[in-house]
């Protein structure tokens, strides 16, 4: 590990959301040694069809990292059912200085046994799936509990990334990066959280997630049963 240039392992998997990863990657890449990790070096398709090239494999990924990061996405179910991906996540998370995620990536951390007794965030539509995996769901954009730092849905990745960077290299470096990225959000509509959006819009968006939510529920239930020995 390096205090001056932290080592970061960012897990990839088919169907992750590219913005979950790109937000923190944009924040960290000037300052950190980043490894994009997948089983092979073949391109990994995100849930929007964009393809990302891994930089290292499961076998070759450094085991001694400062930050383990897992993105979320509609492919989270695939990651939850991937024993090799969960095993690597558990291995890296056991020694990483910071164990982190954005969106439903926290479910993968939970599935790997890394959130037992920790407060954690995730996308608002999937918060109820954290408890069966041992975590306490928190409705905050970035949740810090000891060395676990988890972000809410998708766009929380930049807020999350800056929070982690401040932990790693200090607030001054994080402030420099925020200004360099001109991160000064001013959304055109004040409906970016269920509390602000109103029940009708929340119901519409939740309905769009019904199919994926059901798949994740099944995967989480299977993992929870395995954890309890059922």
Short mmCIF file of N, CA, C and O in Angstrom, two decimals, residues 95-190:
data_model
loop_
_atom_site.label_atom_id
_atom_site.label_comp_id
_atom_site.label_asym_id
_atom_site.label_seq_id
_atom_site.Cartn_x
_atom_site.Cartn_y
_atom_site.Cartn_z
N UNK A 95 -8.57 -7.16 3.98
CA UNK A 95 -7.36 -6.42 4.33
C UNK A 95 -7.34 -4.99 3.81
O UNK A 95 -6.43 -4.23 4.16
N UNK A 96 -8.29 -4.61 2.97
CA UNK A 96 -8.31 -3.26 2.41
C UNK A 96 -8.48 -2.22 3.51
O UNK A 96 -9.20 -2.44 4.48
N UNK A 97 -7.83 -1.07 3.34
CA UNK A 97 -8.02 0.03 4.29
C UNK A 97 -9.46 0.51 4.27
O UNK A 97 -10.02 0.86 5.31
N UNK A 98 -10.04 0.58 3.06
CA UNK A 98 -11.41 1.03 2.90
C UNK A 98 -12.16 0.05 2.01
O UNK A 98 -11.67 -0.33 0.93
N UNK A 99 -13.35 -0.33 2.45
CA UNK A 99 -14.22 -1.24 1.70
C UNK A 99 -15.41 -0.40 1.25
O UNK A 99 -16.15 0.14 2.08
N UNK A 100 -15.61 -0.28 -0.06
CA UNK A 100 -16.51 0.75 -0.57
C UNK A 100 -17.38 0.28 -1.71
O UNK A 100 -17.09 -0.73 -2.37
N UNK A 101 -18.42 1.07 -1.98
CA UNK A 101 -19.33 0.75 -3.09
C UNK A 101 -20.16 1.97 -3.42
O UNK A 101 -20.22 2.93 -2.66
N UNK A 102 -20.82 1.89 -4.57
CA UNK A 102 -21.85 2.85 -4.96
C UNK A 102 -23.07 2.05 -5.40
O UNK A 102 -22.94 0.97 -5.99
N UNK A 103 -24.25 2.58 -5.10
CA UNK A 103 -25.50 1.99 -5.55
C UNK A 103 -25.62 0.56 -5.01
O UNK A 103 -25.25 0.27 -3.88
N UNK A 104 -26.10 -0.38 -5.83
CA UNK A 104 -26.31 -1.75 -5.37
C UNK A 104 -25.01 -2.54 -5.24
O UNK A 104 -25.05 -3.71 -4.89
N UNK A 105 -23.89 -1.89 -5.47
CA UNK A 105 -22.62 -2.54 -5.17
C UNK A 105 -22.52 -2.93 -3.71
O UNK A 105 -21.80 -3.89 -3.35
N UNK A 106 -23.23 -2.22 -2.82
CA UNK A 106 -23.20 -2.58 -1.41
C UNK A 106 -23.82 -3.96 -1.17
O UNK A 106 -23.45 -4.65 -0.21
N UNK A 107 -24.74 -4.38 -2.03
CA UNK A 107 -25.30 -5.73 -1.89
C UNK A 107 -24.22 -6.77 -2.16
O UNK A 107 -24.20 -7.83 -1.52
N UNK A 108 -23.32 -6.48 -3.08
CA UNK A 108 -22.22 -7.41 -3.35
C UNK A 108 -21.27 -7.46 -2.15
O UNK A 108 -20.82 -8.54 -1.75
N UNK A 109 -21.00 -6.30 -1.55
CA UNK A 109 -20.19 -6.30 -0.33
C UNK A 109 -20.88 -7.13 0.75
O UNK A 109 -20.23 -7.93 1.44
N UNK A 110 -22.19 -6.94 0.90
CA UNK A 110 -22.93 -7.72 1.88
C UNK A 110 -22.91 -9.20 1.57
O UNK A 110 -22.76 -10.04 2.46
N UNK A 111 -23.05 -9.53 0.29
CA UNK A 111 -23.02 -10.93 -0.12
C UNK A 111 -21.69 -11.58 0.15
O UNK A 111 -21.61 -12.80 0.35
N UNK A 112 -20.63 -10.78 0.18
CA UNK A 112 -19.29 -11.29 0.47
C UNK A 112 -19.00 -11.28 1.97
O UNK A 112 -17.88 -11.60 2.38
N UNK A 113 -20.00 -10.92 2.78
CA UNK A 113 -19.83 -10.94 4.22
C UNK A 113 -19.07 -9.76 4.79
O UNK A 113 -18.58 -9.82 5.92
N UNK A 114 -19.04 -8.64 4.04
CA UNK A 114 -18.21 -7.50 4.45
C UNK A 114 -18.99 -6.38 5.13
O UNK A 114 -18.39 -5.37 5.51
N UNK A 115 -20.31 -6.54 5.29
CA UNK A 115 -21.09 -5.47 5.89
C UNK A 115 -21.81 -5.89 7.17
O UNK A 115 -22.69 -5.19 7.65
N UNK A 116 -21.43 -7.03 7.74
CA UNK A 116 -22.08 -7.49 8.96
C UNK A 116 -21.90 -6.46 10.08
O UNK A 116 -20.77 -6.15 10.48
N UNK A 117 -23.02 -5.92 10.56
CA UNK A 117 -22.97 -4.96 11.65
C UNK A 117 -22.59 -3.55 11.24
O UNK A 117 -22.34 -2.71 12.11
N UNK A 118 -22.56 -3.28 9.95
CA UNK A 118 -22.20 -1.95 9.46
C UNK A 118 -23.43 -1.23 8.91
O UNK A 118 -24.34 -1.85 8.36
N UNK A 119 -23.44 0.10 9.04
CA UNK A 119 -24.41 0.94 8.37
C UNK A 119 -23.97 1.08 6.92
O UNK A 119 -22.77 1.17 6.63
N UNK A 120 -24.91 1.11 5.97
CA UNK A 120 -24.55 1.17 4.57
C UNK A 120 -25.64 1.84 3.75
O UNK A 120 -26.81 1.85 4.13
N UNK A 121 -25.24 2.39 2.62
CA UNK A 121 -26.18 2.99 1.69
C UNK A 121 -26.28 2.19 0.41
O UNK A 121 -25.42 1.34 0.11
N UNK A 122 -27.31 2.46 -0.35
CA UNK A 122 -27.50 1.84 -1.66
C UNK A 122 -28.56 2.67 -2.40
O UNK A 122 -29.04 3.67 -1.89
N UNK A 123 -28.91 2.25 -3.59
CA UNK A 123 -30.00 2.90 -4.32
C UNK A 123 -31.28 2.79 -3.50
O UNK A 123 -31.58 1.75 -2.92
N UNK A 124 -32.07 3.86 -3.48
CA UNK A 124 -33.25 3.90 -2.61
C UNK A 124 -34.23 2.76 -2.87
O UNK A 124 -34.92 2.30 -1.94
N UNK A 125 -34.30 2.28 -4.12
CA UNK A 125 -35.28 1.25 -4.45
C UNK A 125 -34.87 -0.14 -3.98
O UNK A 125 -35.65 -1.09 -4.08
N UNK A 126 -33.65 -0.27 -3.43
CA UNK A 126 -33.15 -1.59 -3.05
C UNK A 126 -32.67 -1.64 -1.60
O UNK A 126 -32.02 -2.59 -1.19
N UNK A 127 -33.02 -0.62 -0.81
CA UNK A 127 -32.52 -0.56 0.57
C UNK A 127 -32.94 -1.76 1.41
O UNK A 127 -32.20 -2.20 2.29
N UNK A 128 -34.15 -2.27 1.13
CA UNK A 128 -34.65 -3.36 1.98
C UNK A 128 -33.84 -4.65 1.82
O UNK A 128 -33.97 -5.58 2.63
N UNK A 129 -32.99 -4.71 0.80
CA UNK A 129 -32.20 -5.91 0.57
C UNK A 129 -30.89 -5.93 1.36
O UNK A 129 -30.20 -6.95 1.37
N UNK A 130 -30.57 -4.83 2.02
CA UNK A 130 -29.33 -4.81 2.80
C UNK A 130 -29.45 -5.59 4.11
O UNK A 130 -28.51 -6.28 4.52
N UNK A 131 -30.58 -5.50 4.77
CA UNK A 131 -30.73 -6.14 6.08
C UNK A 131 -30.48 -7.65 6.04
O UNK A 131 -29.79 -8.19 6.92
N UNK A 132 -31.03 -8.39 5.06
CA UNK A 132 -30.76 -9.83 5.04
C UNK A 132 -29.28 -10.18 4.87
O UNK A 132 -28.87 -11.31 5.16
N UNK A 133 -28.49 -9.21 4.42
CA UNK A 133 -27.06 -9.43 4.23
C UNK A 133 -26.24 -8.88 5.39
O UNK A 133 -25.01 -8.74 5.29
N UNK A 134 -26.91 -8.54 6.48
CA UNK A 134 -26.20 -8.17 7.70
C UNK A 134 -25.96 -6.71 7.91
O UNK A 134 -25.33 -6.32 8.91
N UNK A 135 -26.42 -5.85 7.00
CA UNK A 135 -26.16 -4.42 7.09
C UNK A 135 -27.39 -3.65 7.56
O UNK A 135 -28.52 -4.11 7.40
N UNK A 136 -27.16 -2.47 8.10
CA UNK A 136 -28.25 -1.55 8.44
C UNK A 136 -28.36 -0.51 7.34
O UNK A 136 -27.43 0.27 7.12
N UNK A 137 -29.47 -0.49 6.62
CA UNK A 137 -29.66 0.44 5.51
C UNK A 137 -29.85 1.85 6.04
O UNK A 137 -30.60 2.08 6.99
N UNK A 138 -29.16 2.80 5.38
CA UNK A 138 -29.24 4.21 5.78
C UNK A 138 -29.60 5.03 4.54
O UNK A 138 -29.01 4.87 3.48
N UNK A 139 -30.57 5.92 4.70
CA UNK A 139 -31.03 6.75 3.58
C UNK A 139 -30.21 8.02 3.49
O UNK A 139 -30.71 9.14 3.74
N UNK A 140 -28.94 7.87 3.16
CA UNK A 140 -28.04 9.01 2.99
C UNK A 140 -27.26 8.84 1.69
O UNK A 140 -27.08 7.73 1.20
N UNK A 141 -26.79 9.96 1.15
CA UNK A 141 -26.09 9.93 -0.14
C UNK A 141 -24.73 9.25 -0.02
O UNK A 141 -24.31 8.52 -0.91
N UNK A 142 -24.04 9.47 1.08
CA UNK A 142 -22.79 8.77 1.37
C UNK A 142 -22.83 8.35 2.83
O UNK A 142 -23.12 9.17 3.70
N UNK A 143 -22.55 7.10 3.09
CA UNK A 143 -22.60 6.55 4.44
C UNK A 143 -21.20 6.07 4.82
O UNK A 143 -20.62 5.23 4.12
N UNK A 144 -20.68 6.61 5.91
CA UNK A 144 -19.38 6.19 6.42
C UNK A 144 -19.56 5.53 7.76
O UNK A 144 -20.11 6.13 8.69
N UNK A 145 -19.12 4.29 7.88
CA UNK A 145 -19.15 3.56 9.15
C UNK A 145 -17.80 2.87 9.30
O UNK A 145 -17.53 1.86 8.65
N UNK A 146 -16.95 3.46 10.13
CA UNK A 146 -15.59 2.99 10.28
C UNK A 146 -14.90 2.98 8.92
O UNK A 146 -14.84 4.02 8.28
N UNK A 147 -14.41 1.86 8.45
CA UNK A 147 -13.72 1.88 7.15
C UNK A 147 -14.61 1.42 6.01
O UNK A 147 -14.13 1.12 4.91
N UNK A 148 -15.90 1.37 6.24
CA UNK A 148 -16.86 1.08 5.18
C UNK A 148 -17.46 2.41 4.70
O UNK A 148 -18.05 3.15 5.51
N UNK A 149 -17.32 2.70 3.42
CA UNK A 149 -17.89 3.92 2.84
C UNK A 149 -18.74 3.50 1.64
O UNK A 149 -18.21 2.93 0.67
N UNK A 150 -20.02 3.76 1.71
CA UNK A 150 -20.94 3.32 0.66
C UNK A 150 -21.78 4.49 0.18
O UNK A 150 -22.25 5.31 0.96
N UNK A 151 -21.97 4.55 -1.13
CA UNK A 151 -22.75 5.62 -1.74
C UNK A 151 -24.14 5.17 -2.11
O UNK A 151 -24.42 3.99 -2.26
N UNK A 152 -25.02 6.14 -2.25
CA UNK A 152 -26.38 5.87 -2.73
C UNK A 152 -26.37 5.58 -4.22
O UNK A 152 -25.37 5.15 -4.79
N UNK A 153 -27.48 5.83 -4.88
CA UNK A 153 -27.62 5.44 -6.27
C UNK A 153 -26.83 6.28 -7.26
O UNK A 153 -26.81 7.51 -7.19
N UNK A 154 -26.15 5.64 -8.15
CA UNK A 154 -25.55 6.14 -9.40
C UNK A 154 -24.81 7.47 -9.25
O UNK A 154 -23.59 7.50 -9.12
N UNK A 155 -25.54 8.59 -9.28
CA UNK A 155 -24.87 9.90 -9.29
C UNK A 155 -24.20 10.23 -7.96
O UNK A 155 -23.41 11.18 -7.90
N UNK A 156 -24.49 9.47 -6.92
CA UNK A 156 -23.80 9.68 -5.65
C UNK A 156 -22.32 9.34 -5.76
O UNK A 156 -21.55 9.65 -4.85
N UNK A 157 -21.92 8.73 -6.87
CA UNK A 157 -20.54 8.29 -7.02
C UNK A 157 -19.51 9.40 -6.90
O UNK A 157 -18.40 9.16 -6.40
N UNK A 158 -19.83 10.61 -7.37
CA UNK A 158 -18.86 11.70 -7.27
C UNK A 158 -18.76 12.17 -5.83
O UNK A 158 -17.65 12.35 -5.31
N UNK A 159 -19.88 12.37 -5.15
CA UNK A 159 -19.86 12.73 -3.73
C UNK A 159 -19.08 11.67 -2.94
O UNK A 159 -18.23 12.00 -2.09
N UNK A 160 -19.39 10.43 -3.21
CA UNK A 160 -18.71 9.31 -2.57
C UNK A 160 -17.21 9.33 -2.86
O UNK A 160 -16.38 9.19 -1.96
N UNK A 161 -16.86 9.52 -4.13
CA UNK A 161 -15.45 9.52 -4.51
C UNK A 161 -14.66 10.60 -3.80
O UNK A 161 -13.53 10.39 -3.35
N UNK A 162 -15.25 11.79 -3.69
CA UNK A 162 -14.59 12.89 -3.00
C UNK A 162 -14.45 12.60 -1.51
O UNK A 162 -13.43 12.94 -0.88
N UNK A 163 -15.44 11.94 -0.92
CA UNK A 163 -15.37 11.57 0.48
C UNK A 163 -14.22 10.60 0.73
O UNK A 163 -13.45 10.76 1.69
N UNK A 164 -14.10 9.61 -0.14
CA UNK A 164 -13.01 8.63 0.00
C UNK A 164 -11.66 9.30 -0.23
O UNK A 164 -10.69 9.04 0.50
N UNK A 165 -11.58 10.18 -1.23
CA UNK A 165 -10.32 10.86 -1.50
C UNK A 165 -9.87 11.69 -0.31
O UNK A 165 -8.67 11.73 0.03
N UNK A 166 -10.80 12.37 0.34
CA UNK A 166 -10.46 13.15 1.53
C UNK A 166 -9.93 12.25 2.63
O UNK A 166 -9.00 12.63 3.37
N UNK A 167 -10.49 11.05 2.77
CA UNK A 167 -10.00 10.10 3.76
C UNK A 167 -8.58 9.65 3.43
O UNK A 167 -7.73 9.53 4.31
N UNK A 168 -8.32 9.42 2.16
CA UNK A 168 -7.03 8.89 1.73
C UNK A 168 -5.92 9.94 1.75
O UNK A 168 -4.82 9.69 2.26
N UNK A 169 -6.21 11.10 1.18
CA UNK A 169 -5.16 12.08 0.93
C UNK A 169 -5.44 13.47 1.48
O UNK A 169 -4.68 14.41 1.22
N UNK A 170 -6.54 13.62 2.20
CA UNK A 170 -6.82 14.88 2.86
C UNK A 170 -7.85 15.73 2.13
O UNK A 170 -8.04 15.62 0.92
N UNK A 171 -8.50 16.59 2.91
CA UNK A 171 -9.57 17.42 2.36
C UNK A 171 -9.07 18.39 1.30
O UNK A 171 -9.78 18.69 0.33
N UNK A 172 -7.84 18.91 1.46
CA UNK A 172 -7.33 19.87 0.49
C UNK A 172 -7.25 19.25 -0.90
O UNK A 172 -7.62 19.87 -1.90
N UNK A 173 -6.78 18.00 -0.98
CA UNK A 173 -6.70 17.30 -2.27
C UNK A 173 -8.10 17.08 -2.84
O UNK A 173 -8.31 17.21 -4.05
N UNK A 174 -9.04 16.75 -1.98
CA UNK A 174 -10.41 16.52 -2.44
C UNK A 174 -11.05 17.82 -2.95
O UNK A 174 -11.74 17.82 -3.97
N UNK A 175 -10.81 18.92 -2.25
CA UNK A 175 -11.34 20.21 -2.70
C UNK A 175 -10.74 20.60 -4.05
O UNK A 175 -11.44 21.11 -4.94
N UNK A 176 -9.44 20.40 -4.20
CA UNK A 176 -8.76 20.68 -5.47
C UNK A 176 -9.43 19.89 -6.60
O UNK A 176 -9.71 20.42 -7.68
N UNK A 177 -9.69 18.62 -6.35
CA UNK A 177 -10.29 17.75 -7.36
C UNK A 177 -11.70 18.16 -7.68
O UNK A 177 -12.11 18.18 -8.85
N UNK A 178 -12.48 18.51 -6.67
CA UNK A 178 -13.86 18.95 -6.92
C UNK A 178 -13.89 20.17 -7.82
O UNK A 178 -14.70 20.24 -8.77
N UNK A 179 -13.03 21.13 -7.56
CA UNK A 179 -13.00 22.32 -8.41
C UNK A 179 -12.49 21.99 -9.80
O UNK A 179 -13.02 22.49 -10.81
N UNK A 180 -11.49 21.12 -9.88
CA UNK A 180 -10.97 20.73 -11.19
C UNK A 180 -12.03 20.07 -12.06
O UNK A 180 -12.06 20.24 -13.28
N UNK A 181 -12.92 19.32 -11.42
CA UNK A 181 -14.02 18.66 -12.14
C UNK A 181 -15.22 19.60 -12.33
O UNK A 181 -16.20 19.21 -12.96
N UNK A 182 -15.14 20.80 -11.77
CA UNK A 182 -16.26 21.74 -11.76
C UNK A 182 -17.53 21.04 -11.27
O UNK A 182 -18.60 21.13 -11.88
N UNK A 183 -17.37 20.34 -10.16
CA UNK A 183 -18.52 19.63 -9.59
C UNK A 183 -19.31 20.60 -8.73
O UNK A 183 -19.00 20.83 -7.57
N UNK A 184 -20.34 21.16 -9.31
CA UNK A 184 -21.17 22.18 -8.66
C UNK A 184 -22.61 21.93 -9.10
O UNK A 184 -23.20 22.71 -9.84
N UNK A 185 -23.19 20.80 -8.67
CA UNK A 185 -24.46 20.34 -9.24
C UNK A 185 -25.61 21.32 -9.03
O UNK A 185 -25.77 21.91 -7.96
N UNK A 186 -26.39 21.47 -10.08
CA UNK A 186 -27.60 22.31 -10.05
C UNK A 186 -28.63 21.63 -10.93
O UNK A 186 -28.87 22.04 -12.06
N UNK A 187 -29.26 20.56 -10.44
CA UNK A 187 -30.17 19.78 -11.28
C UNK A 187 -31.37 20.60 -11.75
O UNK A 187 -31.87 21.46 -11.02
N UNK A 188 -31.83 20.37 -12.98
CA UNK A 188 -32.95 21.15 -13.52
C UNK A 188 -34.28 20.85 -12.83
O UNK A 188 -35.20 21.66 -12.89
N UNK A 189 -34.38 19.68 -12.19
CA UNK A 189 -35.63 19.31 -11.53
C UNK A 189 -35.32 18.85 -10.11
O UNK A 189 -34.36 18.10 -9.89
N UNK A 190 -36.13 19.24 -9.18
CA UNK A 190 -35.90 18.90 -7.77
C UNK A 190 -36.66 17.62 -7.43
O UNK A 190 -37.60 17.62 -6.63
#
